[in-house]
C-alpha positions as a LaTeX table, in Angstrom:
\begin{tabular}{lrrr}
\hline
Residue & $x$ (\AA) & $y$ (\AA) & $z$ (\AA) \\
\hline
Unk1 & 0.00 & 0.00 & 0.00 \\
Unk2 & 1.23 & 3.48 & $-0.89$ \\
Unk3 & $-0.15$ & 6.84 & 0.25 \\
Unk4 & $-0.07$ & 10.22 & $-1.45$ \\
Unk5 & $-1.58$ & 13.60 & $-0.60$ \\
Unk6 & $-3.62$ & 15.73 & $-2.96$ \\
Unk7 & $-3.40$ & 19.54 & $-3.07$ \\
Unk8 & $-6.04$ & 19.75 & $-0.34$ \\
Unk9 & $-3.95$ & 17.66 & 2.05 \\
Unk10 & $-6.21$ & 14.60 & 1.71 \\
Unk11 & $-4.39$ & 11.27 & 2.02 \\
Unk12 & $-5.20$ & 8.61 & $-0.58$ \\
Unk13 & $-4.20$ & 4.96 & $-0.30$ \\
Unk14 & $-3.18$ & 3.07 & $-3.41$ \\
Unk15 & $-3.53$ & $-0.68$ & $-3.16$ \\
Unk16 & $-2.86$ & $-2.90$ & $-6.15$ \\
Unk17 & $-4.02$ & $-6.47$ & $-6.07$ \\
Unk18 & $-5.71$ & $-8.74$ & $-8.60$ \\
Unk19 & $-9.14$ & $-7.32$ & $-7.82$ \\
Unk20 & $-7.94$ & $-3.74$ & $-8.36$ \\
Unk21 & $-6.20$ & $-4.75$ & $-11.59$ \\
Unk22 & $-9.49$ & $-6.23$ & $-12.82$ \\
Unk23 & $-11.35$ & $-3.04$ & $-11.86$ \\
Unk24 & $-8.91$ & $-0.87$ & $-13.85$ \\
Unk25 & $-9.17$ & $-3.23$ & $-16.84$ \\
Unk26 & $-12.99$ & $-3.22$ & $-16.73$ \\
Unk27 & $-13.35$ & 0.54 & $-16.21$ \\
Unk28 & $-10.61$ & 1.83 & $-18.52$ \\
Unk29 & $-9.56$ & $-1.04$ & $-20.76$ \\
Unk30 & $-6.01$ & $-0.75$ & $-19.39$ \\
Unk31 & $-4.28$ & $-4.00$ & $-18.58$ \\
Unk32 & $-1.85$ & $-3.17$ & $-15.79$ \\
Unk33 & $-0.92$ & $-6.84$ & $-15.50$ \\
Unk34 & 0.78 & $-6.60$ & $-18.89$ \\
Unk35 & 2.66 & $-3.31$ & $-18.54$ \\
Unk36 & 5.82 & $-5.17$ & $-19.50$ \\
Unk37 & 5.62 & $-6.73$ & $-22.97$ \\
Unk38 & 7.91 & $-8.18$ & $-25.61$ \\
Unk39 & 7.85 & $-6.95$ & $-29.19$ \\
Unk40 & 8.18 & $-9.28$ & $-32.19$ \\
Unk41 & 11.98 & $-9.17$ & $-31.87$ \\
Unk42 & 11.92 & $-10.14$ & $-28.21$ \\
Unk43 & 12.75 & $-6.63$ & $-27.00$ \\
Unk44 & 11.17 & $-5.73$ & $-23.66$ \\
Unk45 & 8.75 & $-2.80$ & $-23.91$ \\
Unk46 & 7.47 & $-0.60$ & $-21.10$ \\
Unk47 & 5.40 & 1.78 & $-23.25$ \\
Unk48 & 2.37 & 1.62 & $-20.96$ \\
Unk49 & 4.45 & 2.65 & $-17.95$ \\
Unk50 & 5.83 & 5.62 & $-19.92$ \\
Unk51 & 2.32 & 6.54 & $-20.96$ \\
Unk52 & 0.98 & 6.41 & $-17.41$ \\
Unk53 & 3.98 & 8.28 & $-15.97$ \\
Unk54 & 3.77 & 11.04 & $-18.57$ \\
Unk55 & 0.02 & 11.45 & $-19.02$ \\
Unk56 & $-1.45$ & 12.96 & $-15.85$ \\
Unk57 & $-5.00$ & 12.61 & $-17.18$ \\
Unk58 & $-4.55$ & 8.86 & $-17.67$ \\
Unk59 & $-2.87$ & 8.53 & $-14.28$ \\
Unk60 & $-5.74$ & 10.33 & $-12.54$ \\
Unk61 & $-8.28$ & 8.10 & $-14.30$ \\
Unk62 & $-6.42$ & 5.02 & $-13.04$ \\
Unk63 & $-6.06$ & 6.46 & $-9.57$ \\
Unk64 & $-9.77$ & 7.26 & $-9.44$ \\
Unk65 & $-10.62$ & 3.61 & $-10.07$ \\
Unk66 & $-8.21$ & 2.62 & $-7.30$ \\
Unk67 & $-9.48$ & 5.14 & $-4.72$ \\
Unk68 & $-13.15$ & 5.41 & $-5.70$ \\
Unk69 & $-14.41$ & 3.61 & $-2.60$ \\
Unk70 & $-12.30$ & 5.85 & $-0.33$ \\
Unk71 & $-13.58$ & 8.92 & $-2.17$ \\
Unk72 & $-17.22$ & 7.93 & $-1.91$ \\
Unk73 & $-16.79$ & 7.36 & 1.82 \\
Unk74 & $-15.81$ & 11.02 & 2.23 \\
Unk75 & $-18.18$ & 12.37 & $-0.47$ \\
Unk76 & $-15.47$ & 13.28 & $-2.99$ \\
Unk77 & $-16.53$ & 13.13 & $-6.64$ \\
Unk78 & $-14.40$ & 12.14 & $-9.62$ \\
Unk79 & $-14.24$ & 15.82 & $-10.64$ \\
Unk80 & $-13.21$ & 16.97 & $-7.16$ \\
Unk81 & $-10.54$ & 14.27 & $-7.01$ \\
Unk82 & $-9.09$ & 15.32 & $-10.37$ \\
Unk83 & $-9.21$ & 19.01 & $-9.44$ \\
Unk84 & $-7.15$ & 18.29 & $-6.31$ \\
Unk85 & $-4.32$ & 16.77 & $-8.33$ \\
Unk86 & $-1.79$ & 19.08 & $-9.96$ \\
Unk87 & 1.85 & 20.04 & $-9.58$ \\
Unk88 & 3.68 & 18.24 & $-6.80$ \\
Unk89 & 0.65 & 16.13 & $-5.90$ \\
Unk90 & 0.71 & 14.60 & $-9.42$ \\
Unk91 & 4.41 & 13.84 & $-9.04$ \\
Unk92 & 3.84 & 12.25 & $-5.62$ \\
Unk93 & 0.84 & 10.27 & $-6.88$ \\
Unk94 & 2.85 & 9.03 & $-9.86$ \\
Unk95 & 5.68 & 7.89 & $-7.60$ \\
Unk96 & 3.26 & 6.16 & $-5.21$ \\
Unk97 & 1.41 & 4.43 & $-8.05$ \\
Unk98 & 4.56 & 3.20 & $-9.79$ \\
Unk99 & 6.06 & 1.95 & $-6.52$ \\
Unk100 & 2.85 & 0.08 & $-5.74$ \\
Unk101 & 2.82 & $-1.34$ & $-9.28$ \\
Unk102 & 6.37 & $-2.66$ & $-8.81$ \\
Unk103 & 5.37 & $-4.34$ & $-5.55$ \\
Unk104 & 2.41 & $-6.06$ & $-7.20$ \\
Unk105 & 4.61 & $-8.25$ & $-9.40$ \\
Unk106 & 6.56 & $-11.29$ & $-8.26$ \\
Unk107 & 10.20 & $-12.18$ & $-8.83$ \\
Unk108 & 11.96 & $-11.29$ & $-12.05$ \\
Unk109 & 9.14 & $-9.10$ & $-13.33$ \\
Unk110 & 9.35 & $-7.01$ & $-10.15$ \\
Unk111 & 13.12 & $-6.67$ & $-10.47$ \\
Unk112 & 12.88 & $-5.63$ & $-14.10$ \\
Unk113 & 10.11 & $-3.12$ & $-13.49$ \\
Unk114 & 11.91 & $-1.67$ & $-10.48$ \\
Unk115 & 15.08 & $-1.18$ & $-12.52$ \\
Unk116 & 13.16 & 0.39 & $-15.42$ \\
Unk117 & 11.46 & 2.87 & $-13.09$ \\
Unk118 & 14.73 & 3.67 & $-11.28$ \\
Unk119 & 16.41 & 4.43 & $-14.61$ \\
Unk120 & 13.49 & 6.59 & $-15.68$ \\
Unk121 & 13.72 & 8.56 & $-12.42$ \\
Unk122 & 17.48 & 8.90 & $-12.80$ \\
Unk123 & 17.21 & 10.32 & $-16.30$ \\
Unk124 & 14.36 & 12.60 & $-15.29$ \\
Unk125 & 16.55 & 13.91 & $-12.47$ \\
Unk126 & 19.49 & 14.36 & $-14.85$ \\
Unk127 & 17.26 & 16.23 & $-17.31$ \\
Unk128 & 15.95 & 18.46 & $-14.51$ \\
Unk129 & 19.51 & 19.36 & $-13.47$ \\
Unk130 & 20.46 & 20.21 & $-17.07$ \\
Unk131 & 17.35 & 22.34 & $-17.43$ \\
Unk132 & 17.99 & 24.16 & $-14.15$ \\
Unk133 & 21.56 & 24.90 & $-15.22$ \\
Unk134 & 20.36 & 26.26 & $-18.56$ \\
Unk135 & 17.75 & 28.43 & $-16.85$ \\
Unk136 & 20.39 & 29.85 & $-14.49$ \\
Unk137 & 22.64 & 30.82 & $-17.41$ \\
Unk138 & 22.87 & 34.66 & $-17.57$ \\
Unk139 & 23.12 & 34.39 & $-21.35$ \\
Unk140 & 19.58 & 32.98 & $-21.46$ \\
Unk141 & 18.19 & 36.12 & $-19.85$ \\
Unk142 & 20.12 & 38.31 & $-22.32$ \\
Unk143 & 18.77 & 36.31 & $-25.29$ \\
Unk144 & 15.21 & 36.58 & $-23.98$ \\
Unk145 & 15.56 & 40.33 & $-23.47$ \\
Unk146 & 17.01 & 40.76 & $-26.98$ \\
Unk147 & 14.21 & 38.69 & $-28.45$ \\
Unk148 & 11.56 & 40.69 & $-26.63$ \\
Unk149 & 13.12 & 44.01 & $-27.74$ \\
Unk150 & 13.29 & 42.90 & $-31.36$ \\
Unk151 & 9.69 & 41.62 & $-31.20$ \\
Unk152 & 8.50 & 44.89 & $-29.67$ \\
Unk153 & 10.21 & 46.96 & $-32.34$ \\
Unk154 & 9.10 & 44.88 & $-35.32$ \\
Unk155 & 6.32 & 46.28 & $-37.55$ \\
Unk156 & 4.07 & 43.27 & $-36.88$ \\
Unk157 & 4.01 & 44.07 & $-33.15$ \\
Unk158 & 2.35 & 47.44 & $-33.73$ \\
Unk159 & $-0.80$ & 45.87 & $-35.26$ \\
\hline
\end{tabular}
């Protein structure tokens, strides 16, 4: 079981078991049991994990199925649940969901999925550091200022 907080400070428990996997499949047509697949050449694919991790709308739909009973118990609607997820709460919910997904699987599948998610997090962290460095570059600010001045002085900007 994993827990994450929404923007309102509400705790939500994510529990993945066979019953929950069936509920997600029935409600959304998403087969979480087969998030790791092999292509025709025998190459392991984790496309569904990428899709879930990078599509907050899809993630929230999955999470809703998983927490619907909790939400109904405290009179939270699907729309209210989705509205309470943005920014850091989406990141925390994604982490909680993926960690719970890893723990669902046995043996080798768990090890593979854990490694795939760790690598994804590592590269996301590396990308964030590169982006932060670029944003801190004084030359970036100069280029933006120059671009804004040239846009402001162009004939098209006076229309």
